[in-house]
Coordinates of C-alpha atoms and ligand atoms in Angstrom, one line a residue:
Chain A
X28 CA -0.1 -0.1 0.1
X29 CA 2.6 2.5 1.2
X30 CA 6.1 1.5 0.0
X31 CA 9.4 3.1 0.9
X32 CA 12.2 2.0 -1.5
X33 CA 15.9 3.1 -0.2
X34 CA 14.4 6.4 0.8
X35 CA 16.9 8.9 2.3
X36 CA 16.3 12.5 3.5
X37 CA 19.6 14.6 4.1
X38 CA 18.8 18.3 5.1
X39 CA 21.2 20.9 3.8
X40 CA 22.8 21.5 7.3
X41 CA 24.1 17.8 6.8
X42 CA 21.8 16.3 9.0
X43 CA 20.6 12.7 7.7
X44 CA 17.1 12.5 9.0
X45 CA 16.2 9.2 7.3
X46 CA 18.9 6.9 6.1
X47 CA 18.2 4.2 3.3
X48 CA 14.7 3.2 4.6
X49 CA 12.9 0.3 2.7
X50 CA 9.6 -0.5 4.3
X51 CA 6.3 -1.9 3.0
X52 CA 3.2 -1.0 4.9
X53 CA 0.2 -3.2 4.6
X54 CA -3.3 -1.9 3.6
X55 CA -5.9 -1.5 6.4
X56 CA -3.6 -1.7 9.4
X57 CA -1.8 0.5 11.8
X58 CA 1.8 0.9 11.4
X59 CA 3.6 2.7 14.2
X60 CA 6.9 4.5 13.8
X61 CA 8.4 4.7 17.0
X62 CA 12.1 5.7 18.4
X63 CA 13.6 8.4 20.4
X64 CA 13.3 12.0 19.8
X65 CA 15.1 13.2 16.5
X66 CA 15.2 9.7 15.0
X67 CA 13.4 10.8 11.8
X68 CA 9.8 9.6 12.6
X69 CA 8.1 12.8 11.5
X70 CA 10.4 13.1 8.5
X71 CA 9.4 9.6 7.4
X72 CA 5.8 10.3 8.0
X73 CA 5.9 13.6 6.0
X74 CA 7.5 12.1 3.0
X75 CA 4.1 10.3 2.5
X76 CA 2.2 13.3 1.9
X77 CA 5.1 15.1 0.2
X78 CA 5.4 17.7 3.1
X79 CA 9.3 16.5 2.8
X80 CA 10.7 15.4 -0.3
X81 CA 13.2 12.6 -0.1
X82 CA 16.8 13.5 -1.4
X83 CA 17.1 9.7 -2.5
X84 CA 14.8 6.7 -3.1
X85 CA 11.0 6.3 -4.1
X86 CA 7.9 6.6 -2.0
X87 CA 4.9 4.8 -3.6
X88 CA 1.1 4.7 -2.9
X89 CA -0.6 1.7 -4.4
X90 CA 2.1 1.1 -6.6
X91 CA 2.5 4.8 -8.0
X92 CA 5.5 6.9 -7.3
X93 CA 3.8 9.7 -5.4
X94 CA 6.0 12.4 -7.2
X95 CA 3.8 11.7 -10.1
X96 CA 0.8 13.3 -8.1
X97 CA 0.8 17.0 -7.6
X98 CA 1.3 17.7 -4.1
X99 CA -2.0 19.5 -3.1
X100 CA -4.0 16.7 -5.0
X101 CA -2.0 13.9 -3.1
X102 CA -2.6 15.6 0.1
X103 CA -6.4 15.9 -0.2
X104 CA -6.6 12.2 -0.7
X105 CA -4.5 11.5 2.6
X106 CA -5.7 12.3 6.1
X107 CA -3.2 14.3 8.3
X108 CA -3.2 14.9 12.1
X109 CA -0.6 17.0 13.6
X110 CA 0.8 17.0 17.1
X111 CA -0.9 20.1 18.6
X112 CA -3.9 19.6 16.4
X113 CA -3.0 22.7 14.3
X114 CA -6.9 23.7 14.1
X115 CA -7.6 26.9 12.1
X116 CA -8.4 29.5 14.9
X117 CA -10.6 31.6 12.7
X118 CA -13.0 28.8 11.8
X119 CA -15.7 27.1 13.7
X120 CA -15.2 23.4 14.6
X121 CA -17.6 22.6 11.8
X122 CA -15.7 24.5 9.2
X123 CA -12.3 23.2 10.4
X124 CA -13.7 19.6 9.9
X125 CA -15.1 20.6 6.5
X126 CA -11.8 21.9 5.2
X127 CA -10.9 19.2 2.8
X128 CA -14.3 18.6 1.4
X129 CA -14.5 22.4 1.0
X130 CA -11.2 22.3 -0.9
X131 CA -12.4 19.5 -3.0
X132 CA -15.4 21.7 -4.1
X133 CA -18.4 19.7 -2.4
X134 CA -20.1 22.8 -1.5
X135 CA -20.9 24.5 1.8
X136 CA -23.9 22.4 2.5
X137 CA -22.8 18.9 1.8
X138 CA -19.4 19.7 3.4
X139 CA -21.0 20.7 6.5
X140 CA -23.3 17.9 6.6
X141 CA -20.4 15.5 6.2
X142 CA -18.5 17.6 9.1
X143 CA -21.5 17.2 11.5
X144 CA -21.4 13.3 10.9
X145 CA -17.8 13.4 11.6
X146 CA -18.1 15.6 14.6
X147 CA -20.4 12.6 16.0
X148 CA -18.1 9.8 14.9
X149 CA -15.2 11.3 17.0
X150 CA -17.4 11.4 20.1
X151 CA -18.1 15.3 20.3
X152 CA -21.6 16.7 21.2
X153 CA -23.3 18.3 18.1
X154 CA -23.4 21.8 20.0
X155 CA -19.8 22.1 19.6
X156 CA -20.1 22.5 15.9
X157 CA -20.5 26.5 16.4
X158 CA -17.5 26.9 18.9
X159 CA -14.1 28.0 18.0
X160 CA -10.8 26.0 18.7
X161 CA -9.8 28.4 21.7
X162 CA -13.1 27.2 23.3
X163 CA -12.1 23.6 23.5
X164 CA -9.9 21.5 25.6
X165 CA -6.7 19.9 24.5
X166 CA -8.2 16.4 24.1
X167 CA -11.4 17.8 22.3
X168 CA -9.1 19.8 19.7
X169 CA -7.3 16.5 19.2
X170 CA -10.7 14.9 18.4
X171 CA -11.5 17.8 16.0
X172 CA -7.9 17.2 14.3
X173 CA -8.8 13.5 13.7
X174 CA -12.3 14.4 12.3
X175 CA -10.6 17.0 10.1
X176 CA -8.3 14.5 8.7
X177 CA -11.3 12.2 8.0
X178 CA -12.9 14.8 6.0
X179 CA -13.0 13.3 2.6
X180 CA -13.0 9.8 3.8
X181 CA -9.2 9.1 2.8
X182 CA -8.2 5.6 2.8
X183 CA -4.7 6.7 4.3
X184 CA -4.3 8.6 7.5
X185 CA -1.0 10.0 8.9
X186 CA -0.9 10.8 12.6
X187 CA 2.1 12.5 14.1
X188 CA 2.1 12.2 17.9
X189 CA -1.6 13.0 18.0
X190 CA -2.0 12.1 21.6
X191 CA 1.2 13.3 23.3
X192 CA 0.1 16.8 24.2
X193 CA -2.7 15.6 26.7
X194 CA -2.6 14.3 30.1
X195 CA -2.4 10.5 30.6
X196 CA -6.2 10.1 31.5
X197 CA -7.4 11.9 28.4
X198 CA -4.7 10.0 26.3
X199 CA -6.0 6.8 27.4
X200 CA -9.5 7.7 26.4
X201 CA -8.4 9.1 23.0
X202 CA -6.5 5.7 22.4
X203 CA -9.4 3.6 23.3
X204 CA -11.7 5.6 21.0
X205 CA -9.1 5.5 18.3
X206 CA -9.0 1.7 18.5
X207 CA -12.8 1.7 18.2
X208 CA -12.9 3.9 15.3
X209 CA -10.3 1.8 13.3
X210 CA -12.4 -1.3 13.9
X211 CA -15.1 0.6 12.1
X212 CA -13.0 2.4 9.5
X213 CA -10.2 0.0 8.5
X214 CA -8.0 2.9 7.3
X215 CA -4.5 2.4 6.5
X216 CA -2.7 4.3 9.2
X217 CA 0.8 5.5 9.8
X218 CA 1.1 6.5 13.5
X219 CA 4.2 8.2 14.9
X220 CA 4.9 8.2 18.7
X221 CA 7.9 8.3 20.9
X222 CA 6.1 6.2 23.5
X223 CA 6.7 2.4 23.3
X224 CA 3.4 1.6 25.5
X225 CA 1.4 3.4 22.9
X226 CA 3.1 1.8 20.2
X227 CA 2.4 -1.7 21.6
X228 CA -1.2 -0.6 22.5
X229 CA -2.2 0.5 19.0
X230 CA 0.2 -1.1 16.5
X231 CA -0.5 -4.0 14.2
X232 CA 3.0 -3.4 13.1
X233 CA 5.9 -1.4 14.7
X234 CA 8.9 0.1 13.0
X235 CA 11.6 1.0 15.5
X236 CA 13.9 3.6 14.5
X237 CA 17.4 4.5 16.0
X238 CA 19.0 7.9 16.0
X239 CA 20.3 8.7 12.6
X240 CA 17.2 7.8 10.9
X241 CA 17.9 4.0 10.5
X242 CA 15.2 1.3 10.8
X243 CA 16.2 -0.9 13.6
X244 CA 13.3 -3.4 13.5
X245 CA 10.0 -3.9 11.8
X246 CA 7.8 -6.4 13.4
X247 CA 4.4 -7.1 15.2
X248 CA 4.5 -6.0 18.8
X249 CA 4.6 -9.6 19.9
X250 CA 7.7 -10.3 18.0
X251 CA 9.3 -7.1 19.0
X252 CA 8.7 -8.0 22.6
X253 CA 9.9 -11.6 22.2
X254 CA 12.8 -11.0 19.8
X255 CA 14.5 -7.5 19.9
X256 CA 16.7 -7.4 17.1
X257 CA 19.6 -6.0 19.1
X258 CA 20.6 -4.2 22.3
X259 CA 19.0 -1.0 21.1
X260 CA 15.6 -2.3 20.5
X261 CA 15.8 -4.3 23.9
X262 CA 16.6 -1.4 25.7
X263 CA 14.0 0.7 24.1
X264 CA 11.2 -1.6 24.6
X265 CA 12.2 -1.8 28.2
X266 CA 13.4 -4.5 30.8
X267 CA 9.7 -5.1 31.6
X268 CA 9.0 -6.6 28.1
X269 CA 8.6 -10.0 29.6
X270 CA 5.6 -8.8 31.6
X271 CA 4.5 -6.7 28.5
X272 CA 4.3 -9.4 26.3
X273 CA 2.0 -11.6 28.3
X274 CA -0.7 -9.2 27.1
X275 CA -0.4 -11.1 23.8
X276 CA -0.8 -14.5 25.6
X277 CA -4.6 -15.7 26.1
X278 CA -5.5 -16.5 29.4
X279 CA -7.7 -19.4 28.1
X280 CA -4.5 -21.4 27.6
X281 CA -3.3 -21.3 31.0
X282 CA -3.7 -24.5 33.3
X283 CA -6.0 -24.1 36.4
X284 CA -6.5 -26.3 39.3
X285 CA -9.9 -27.1 40.8
X286 CA -9.0 -28.9 43.9
X287 CA -9.2 -25.8 46.3
X288 CA -12.7 -24.7 45.1
X289 CA -15.6 -25.7 47.5
X290 CA -19.3 -24.9 47.5
X291 CA -20.5 -22.9 50.5
X292 CA -22.5 -25.8 51.9
X293 CA -19.4 -27.9 52.5
X294 CA -18.4 -29.0 56.0
X295 CA -15.5 -27.3 57.4
X296 CA -13.9 -30.6 57.8
X297 CA -13.8 -31.2 54.0
X298 CA -11.7 -27.8 53.6
X299 CA -9.4 -28.9 56.5
X300 CA -8.8 -32.2 54.6
X301 CA -7.4 -30.5 51.5
X302 CA -4.5 -29.4 53.4
X303 CA -4.3 -26.0 51.7
X304 CA -3.9 -22.7 53.4
X305 CA -6.7 -21.1 51.3
X306 CA -10.0 -22.3 49.9
X307 CA -12.1 -20.6 47.3
X308 CA -15.7 -20.6 48.3
X309 CA -18.4 -20.5 45.5
X310 CA -22.1 -20.5 45.6
X311 CA -24.6 -22.9 43.6
X312 CA -23.8 -21.6 40.1
X313 CA -20.1 -21.8 41.0
X314 CA -20.0 -18.0 41.3
X315 CA -17.1 -17.2 43.7
X316 CA -18.1 -15.7 47.0
X317 CA -14.7 -15.2 48.7
X318 CA -11.6 -16.8 50.3
X319 CA -11.5 -18.8 53.4
X320 CA -8.4 -18.9 55.3
X321 CA -8.3 -22.6 56.5
X322 CA -6.4 -22.0 59.8
X323 CA -9.2 -19.5 61.1
X324 CA -12.2 -21.5 60.2
X325 CA -14.6 -22.4 63.0
X326 CA -14.4 -25.9 64.5
X327 CA -17.7 -27.1 63.1
X328 CA -20.4 -26.3 60.7
X329 CA -20.2 -25.5 56.9
X330 CA -18.1 -22.8 54.9
X331 CA -21.2 -20.6 54.7
X332 CA -20.5 -19.9 58.4
X333 CA -17.0 -18.8 57.9
X334 CA -15.6 -15.2 57.6
X335 CA -14.6 -14.8 54.0
X336 CA -11.7 -12.4 52.7
X337 CA -12.9 -10.6 49.6
X338 CA -12.0 -12.0 46.1
X339 CA -9.8 -9.4 44.7
X340 CA -9.8 -9.5 40.9
X341 CA -10.9 -12.5 39.0
X342 CA -9.7 -13.0 35.3
X343 CA -11.8 -14.1 32.6
X344 CA -10.9 -17.2 30.4
X345 CA -12.9 -15.7 27.4
X346 CA -11.5 -12.2 27.0
X347 CA -8.5 -11.5 29.3
X348 CA -4.9 -12.1 28.5
X349 CA -2.2 -13.8 30.7
X350 CA -1.2 -10.4 32.1
X351 CA -4.6 -10.0 33.6
X352 CA -4.2 -13.5 35.2
X353 CA -1.0 -12.7 36.8
X354 CA -2.3 -9.3 38.0
X355 CA -5.2 -11.4 39.6
X356 CA -2.9 -13.7 41.2
X357 CA -0.6 -10.9 42.8
X358 CA -3.5 -9.0 44.1
X359 CA -5.4 -11.9 45.5
X360 CA -5.1 -12.3 49.4
X361 CA -4.4 -15.9 48.7
X362 CA -2.0 -15.1 46.0
X363 CA -4.1 -17.3 43.7
X364 CA -5.8 -16.1 40.7
X365 CA -9.4 -16.9 40.0
X366 CA -10.2 -17.7 36.4
X367 CA -14.0 -17.4 35.4
X368 CA -15.9 -18.3 32.3
X369 CA -18.2 -16.2 30.2
X370 CA -21.2 -16.7 32.8
X371 CA -18.9 -15.7 35.8
X372 CA -18.6 -19.4 37.1
X373 CA -15.3 -20.5 38.4
X374 CA -13.2 -22.7 36.2
X375 CA -10.1 -23.1 38.5
X376 CA -7.5 -21.3 40.3
X377 CA -3.6 -21.0 40.0
X378 CA -0.7 -19.4 41.6
X379 CA 1.8 -16.9 40.2
X380 CA 4.6 -19.3 39.9
X381 CA 2.3 -21.8 38.1
X382 CA 0.9 -19.0 35.8
X383 CA 4.5 -17.7 34.9
X384 CA 5.8 -21.1 34.0
X385 CA 2.8 -21.8 31.7
X386 CA 3.1 -18.4 30.2
X387 CA 6.7 -18.8 29.4
X388 CA 6.1 -22.1 27.6
X389 CA 3.2 -20.6 25.7
X390 CA 5.2 -17.8 24.7
X391 CA 8.1 -19.7 23.7
X392 CA 5.9 -22.3 21.7
X393 CA 4.1 -19.1 19.9
X394 CA 7.6 -17.7 19.1
X395 CA 8.9 -21.0 17.6
X396 CA 6.0 -21.0 15.3
X397 CA 6.7 -17.8 13.8
X398 CA 10.5 -17.7 14.2
X399 CA 13.5 -19.9 13.5
X400 CA 15.7 -17.8 15.9
X401 CA 14.6 -19.9 18.9
X402 CA 17.9 -19.2 20.7
X403 CA 16.5 -16.3 22.9
X404 CA 13.5 -18.2 23.9
X405 CA 15.3 -19.9 26.9
X406 CA 16.4 -16.3 28.2
X407 CA 12.9 -15.0 27.8
X408 CA 11.3 -18.1 29.9
X409 CA 13.8 -17.0 32.7
X410 CA 12.9 -13.3 32.4
X411 CA 9.2 -14.2 32.7
X412 CA 9.8 -16.6 35.7
X413 CA 11.9 -14.0 37.6
X414 CA 9.5 -11.1 37.0
X415 CA 6.5 -13.3 38.3
X416 CA 8.7 -14.6 41.2
X417 CA 9.7 -11.0 42.1
X418 CA 6.0 -9.9 42.2
X419 CA 5.1 -12.9 44.4
X420 CA 7.1 -11.8 47.4
Chain B
X29 CA -11.5 83.1 30.8
X30 CA -13.8 85.4 29.0
X31 CA -11.8 85.4 26.0
X32 CA -11.9 81.5 25.7
X33 CA -15.7 81.4 26.0
X34 CA -15.8 84.2 23.5
X35 CA -13.7 82.3 21.2
X36 CA -15.9 79.1 21.5
X37 CA -19.0 81.0 20.8
X38 CA -17.3 82.5 17.6
X39 CA -16.3 79.2 16.3
X40 CA -19.7 77.9 17.1
X41 CA -21.1 80.8 15.0
X42 CA -18.8 79.9 12.2
X43 CA -19.7 76.2 12.1
X44 CA -23.3 76.8 12.4
X45 CA -23.7 80.0 10.1
X46 CA -25.6 79.0 6.9
X47 CA -23.1 80.5 4.7
X48 CA -20.4 77.8 5.6
X49 CA -22.7 75.1 4.5
X50 CA -23.1 76.3 0.9
X51 CA -20.9 77.0 -2.1
X52 CA -17.4 76.3 -3.2
X53 CA -15.9 77.7 0.0
X54 CA -18.4 75.9 2.1
X55 CA -17.9 72.9 4.4
X56 CA -19.5 70.3 2.4
X57 CA -17.5 71.1 -0.8
X58 CA -14.2 71.4 1.2
X59 CA -15.0 68.1 2.9
X60 CA -15.6 66.2 -0.5
X61 CA -12.3 67.6 -1.7
X62 CA -10.8 66.5 1.4
X63 CA -12.2 63.1 1.2
X64 CA -11.3 62.7 -2.5
X65 CA -7.6 63.3 -1.9
X66 CA -7.6 61.1 1.2
X67 CA -9.5 58.4 -0.4
X68 CA -7.5 58.3 -3.5
X69 CA -4.1 58.2 -1.7
X70 CA -5.5 55.4 0.6
X71 CA -6.6 53.4 -2.3
X72 CA -3.1 53.5 -3.8
X73 CA -1.4 52.9 -0.6
X74 CA -3.6 49.9 0.2
X75 CA -2.8 48.4 -3.3
X76 CA 0.9 48.8 -2.8
X77 CA 1.1 48.2 1.2
X78 CA -1.3 45.2 1.1
X79 CA 0.2 43.4 -2.0
X80 CA 3.8 43.8 -0.8
X81 CA 2.9 42.8 2.8
X82 CA 1.2 39.7 1.7
X83 CA 3.8 38.7 -0.7
X84 CA 6.7 39.2 1.6
X85 CA 4.8 37.8 4.6
X86 CA 3.6 34.6 2.5
X87 CA 7.0 33.9 1.0
X88 CA 9.3 35.2 3.8
X89 CA 11.3 36.7 1.0
X90 CA 12.2 40.4 1.2
X91 CA 11.5 40.7 5.1
X92 CA 14.7 42.9 5.4
X93 CA 13.4 45.3 2.9
X94 CA 10.0 45.7 4.8
X95 CA 12.1 46.2 8.2
X96 CA 14.1 49.1 6.5
X97 CA 11.0 50.8 5.3
X98 CA 9.6 50.4 8.9
X99 CA 12.5 52.1 10.4
X100 CA 12.8 54.7 7.8
X101 CA 9.1 55.6 8.3
X102 CA 9.8 55.8 12.0
X103 CA 12.8 58.1 11.5
X104 CA 11.1 60.6 9.2
X105 CA 8.7 63.4 10.4
X106 CA 5.8 62.6 8.2
X107 CA 4.2 66.1 8.1
X108 CA 7.9 67.4 7.2
X109 CA 8.0 65.0 4.3
X110 CA 4.7 66.1 2.8
X111 CA 5.7 69.8 3.1
X112 CA 9.0 69.1 1.5
X113 CA 7.5 67.4 -1.5
X114 CA 4.8 69.8 -2.1
X115 CA 7.4 72.7 -1.8
X116 CA 10.0 71.0 -4.2
X117 CA 7.5 69.8 -6.7
X118 CA 5.2 72.7 -6.8
X119 CA 1.4 73.5 -6.9
X120 CA -0.1 70.5 -8.6
X121 CA -2.3 67.5 -7.5
X122 CA 0.2 64.7 -8.1
X123 CA 3.1 65.7 -5.6
X124 CA 0.3 65.9 -2.8
X125 CA -1.1 62.4 -3.7
X126 CA 2.5 61.1 -3.9
X127 CA 3.2 62.5 -0.4
X128 CA 0.0 61.1 1.0
X129 CA 0.5 57.7 -0.5
X130 CA 4.1 57.7 0.7
X131 CA 2.7 58.5 4.2
X132 CA 0.2 55.7 4.2
X133 CA 2.1 52.8 2.8
X134 CA 4.5 52.0 5.8
X135 CA 1.8 51.2 8.4
X136 CA -0.1 49.2 6.0
X137 CA 2.7 47.2 4.6
X138 CA 4.4 46.6 8.0
X139 CA 1.2 45.5 9.7
X140 CA 0.2 43.4 7.0
X141 CA 3.7 41.7 6.7
X142 CA 3.7 41.4 10.5
X143 CA 0.1 39.9 10.5
X144 CA 0.9 37.1 7.9
X145 CA 4.2 36.4 9.2
X146 CA 2.8 36.0 12.7
X147 CA 0.5 33.2 11.7
X148 CA 1.5 30.0 13.8
X149 CA 3.8 27.8 11.8
X150 CA 1.7 24.8 12.8
X151 CA -1.4 26.3 11.4
X152 CA 0.1 27.2 8.1
X153 CA 1.9 23.6 8.1
X154 CA -1.7 22.0 8.8
X155 CA -3.2 24.1 6.0
X156 CA -0.6 22.8 3.4
X157 CA -1.0 19.4 4.9
X158 CA -4.8 19.4 4.3
X159 CA -3.9 20.1 0.6
X160 CA -4.2 23.8 0.1
X161 CA -2.3 25.3 -2.7
X162 CA 0.0 28.5 -1.9
X163 CA -3.0 30.9 -2.8
X164 CA -5.3 28.9 -0.8
X165 CA -3.1 29.2 2.1
X166 CA -2.8 32.9 1.7
X167 CA -6.4 33.6 1.1
X168 CA -8.1 31.0 3.4
X169 CA -5.7 31.1 6.2
X170 CA -3.2 33.8 6.5
X171 CA -5.2 36.8 5.3
X172 CA -8.2 35.9 7.8
X173 CA -5.8 35.5 10.5
X174 CA -3.9 38.6 9.7
X175 CA -6.9 40.7 9.4
X176 CA -6.8 42.3 13.1
X177 CA -3.4 43.5 12.1
X178 CA -4.2 44.5 8.6
X179 CA -7.2 46.5 9.8
X180 CA -4.9 48.3 12.4
X181 CA -2.6 49.2 9.7
X182 CA -5.3 50.6 7.4
X183 CA -6.8 52.4 10.3
X184 CA -3.5 54.1 11.4
X185 CA -2.8 55.1 7.8
X186 CA -6.3 56.4 7.2
X187 CA -6.2 58.8 10.1
X188 CA -2.7 60.0 9.3
X189 CA -4.0 60.7 5.7
X190 CA -7.0 62.5 6.8
X191 CA -5.1 64.5 9.2
X192 CA -2.3 65.3 6.8
X193 CA -4.4 66.0 3.7
X194 CA -4.9 69.4 5.2
X195 CA -1.5 70.3 3.6
X196 CA -3.4 70.1 0.0
X197 CA -4.4 73.7 0.9
X198 CA -0.9 75.0 0.6
X199 CA -0.6 74.4 -3.0
X200 CA -4.0 75.8 -3.2
X201 CA -5.8 72.5 -4.0
X202 CA -8.5 73.1 -1.4
X203 CA -9.9 70.6 1.1
X204 CA -10.4 71.1 4.9
X205 CA -7.0 72.6 5.1
X206 CA -8.2 75.6 3.2
X207 CA -10.0 77.0 6.2
X208 CA -6.8 76.6 8.4
X209 CA -4.4 78.1 5.8
X210 CA -6.8 81.1 5.1
X211 CA -7.6 81.7 8.7
X212 CA -3.8 81.7 9.5
X213 CA -3.3 84.5 6.7
X214 CA -6.2 86.6 7.8
X215 CA -5.6 86.1 11.6
X216 CA -9.3 84.7 11.7
X217 CA -8.8 82.1 14.4
X218 CA -12.5 81.1 14.3
X219 CA -11.7 79.8 10.8
X220 CA -8.5 78.0 11.9
X221 CA -10.2 76.3 15.0
X222 CA -13.5 75.5 13.1
X223 CA -11.6 73.9 10.2
X224 CA -9.4 71.9 12.6
X225 CA -12.6 70.8 14.5
X226 CA -14.1 69.5 11.3
X227 CA -10.7 67.5 10.6
X228 CA -10.8 66.1 14.2
X229 CA -14.4 64.9 13.7
X230 CA -13.4 63.3 10.5
X231 CA -10.6 61.4 12.1
X232 CA -13.0 60.2 14.8
X233 CA -15.5 59.1 12.2
X234 CA -12.7 57.1 10.4
X235 CA -11.8 55.4 13.7
X236 CA -15.4 54.4 14.4
X237 CA -15.8 53.0 10.9
X238 CA -12.8 50.7 11.4
X239 CA -13.9 49.5 15.0
X240 CA -17.3 48.6 13.3
X241 CA -15.6 47.0 10.3
X242 CA -13.4 44.8 12.7
X243 CA -16.3 43.7 14.5
X244 CA -18.0 42.6 11.3
X245 CA -15.2 41.1 9.5
X246 CA -12.7 39.5 12.0
X247 CA -13.4 36.0 13.0
X248 CA -14.9 35.8 16.6
X249 CA -12.2 32.8 16.8
X250 CA -9.4 35.5 16.7
X251 CA -10.9 37.9 19.2
X252 CA -9.3 36.6 22.4
X253 CA -5.7 36.7 21.0
X254 CA -6.2 39.7 18.8
X255 CA -7.3 42.1 21.6
X256 CA -3.5 43.1 22.0
X257 CA -3.6 45.0 18.9
Ligands
ADP512 N1 14.1 21.4 8.4 C1 15.1 20.8 9.0 N2 16.4 21.2 8.8 C2 17.3 20.5 9.2 N3 17.2 19.5 10.1 C3 16.0 18.9 10.3 C4 14.9 19.6 9.8 N4 13.9 18.9 10.1 C5 14.3 18.0 11.0 N5 15.7 17.8 11.1 C6 16.5 17.0 11.8 O1 16.2 15.7 11.4 C7 16.2 14.8 12.3 C8 15.0 14.0 12.4 O2 13.8 14.8 12.7 P1 12.4 14.5 12.9 O3 12.0 13.5 11.8 O4 11.5 15.5 13.2 O5 12.5 13.5 14.1 P2 11.6 12.8 15.1 O6 10.0 13.3 14.5 O7 11.7 11.4 15.2 O8 11.7 13.5 16.4 C9 16.4 15.7 13.6 O9 17.9 15.5 14.0 C10 16.1 17.2 13.3 O10 16.8 17.9 14.0
MG513 MG1 8.5 14.3 15.4

């Protein structure tokens, strides 16, 4: 869809912003360009809409060299979102969003109708249409910036650190909304960020750049975490990458024990017989009620009479990742994670150590399937284990 | 004290006497002459100042020349320049107009240039990134955003021209300056003060027109940041 062929950009002052970049971006996915500040992400992005012209190499869009398309025409067909929104202060929110349709000659009425649609799409109330940019919060301005980029429904969207200027809570909201929007729209998106967390959260593919405008690695988030190409990438994705990659392992594949799960009407003696410090008490529908500390149980009666410690978090075997399972284990009073099915009924429990061992195996198997460089897998298992073990204390 | 009251009464008499409102030497005719000179000079000055200001502001080339014009304009006493031109070039319309245009160009040129150059680079970048051509960036973004300053420049120029056009009377070209020149020659101070009062009122009207214009044509989105001008 978008293809870089040995593309370089040297500025007259001698800076090499991008160095011999070759990269092919698939249609309909989010490609994140990530790397430290000044590594050439913005330059790379802006070479796609000819805001920057390469000094060498070719950028092509759907097989066509973009130099064959007049710059204004090319840009009207590509959505562009910039860091500080860059809204036109003299235009209302509605007319900002209508910018490209107006340039394309749709006429005021049609352009504004389209803009009103987009306002709703990005989650802003209709009465904001008549406001001016200075009357909006940073987050709202960014939403308008995204709506404006979507004006003429372009198949390609370029986004340059669109969420970096807002506070973390708003950023989280905008990211979630962005993921929802992309599920609906299936655009081909190039997204620039310096934040590896954001890259992993949003990217279908991630291109990591190193200073000097060199591509260090181009991979899926899973593979980037499992197999960083070199020390630079390993450092950049962070020492907690072992934990992060658990986000990509499905909780459904984890082994769970059922032995310590007892219905509330079980006699206390039966709980004692299990010889476990904690027992999970469930109701008739096997929904979890709480944890019973066996040492503190009364001498007779059933588990229904016991004081139960609160459950903490459970994790779902249908939607959650292994990371949620590990969190559940570490936050539980018994240090045991409770796995539930779609109906909320208990399937079983596991402790952090059991979980991390299984996760490491699972991740290793997953890696081996997609990679023939299985050398680093063993190291990976150790990382995952020591992370989990550290948390257990 | 009595003298002053007396003077005011005499000026009042002059302004209200029916004879001042008729004929070639009446206020309406002189006012019309005055407005013609002022209007023509302002028109030429706007054509020159606006086009160069927009060109230099948009392309960024020639900023040094604009800055030089600005400094020169600040250094030279404007009224002196006009008197000099008229004295040297003699009694005809052209030198008066040239002098008034020369007076009016700098404020228009400088403010237009500053207004366009002052547009936030992010905004300009966004405009290009949306697919605007150079002309579209200029007309749809830079000019509307520079309007508060452009209007300021036009207003300063207009008021200066209206006030200075009184010199047209020296080479015998008429206008409101006629009253002042004649009054001085005849030691008739009612005439001097009355003529000056009409010029002052005209300047106030110009000011009011620009204030109203600004309210109508400057986008409300720009008002908060534009209040400084
Ligand atoms: N117009 C320019 N002239 C000279 N150097 C530039 C210019 N634009 C960017 N650079 C340099 O190119 C490098 C890459 O910049 P950029 O693509 O903006 O990096 P990033 O977006 O990754 O932070 C930086 O070293 C920057 O200083
Ligand atoms: Mg950047």
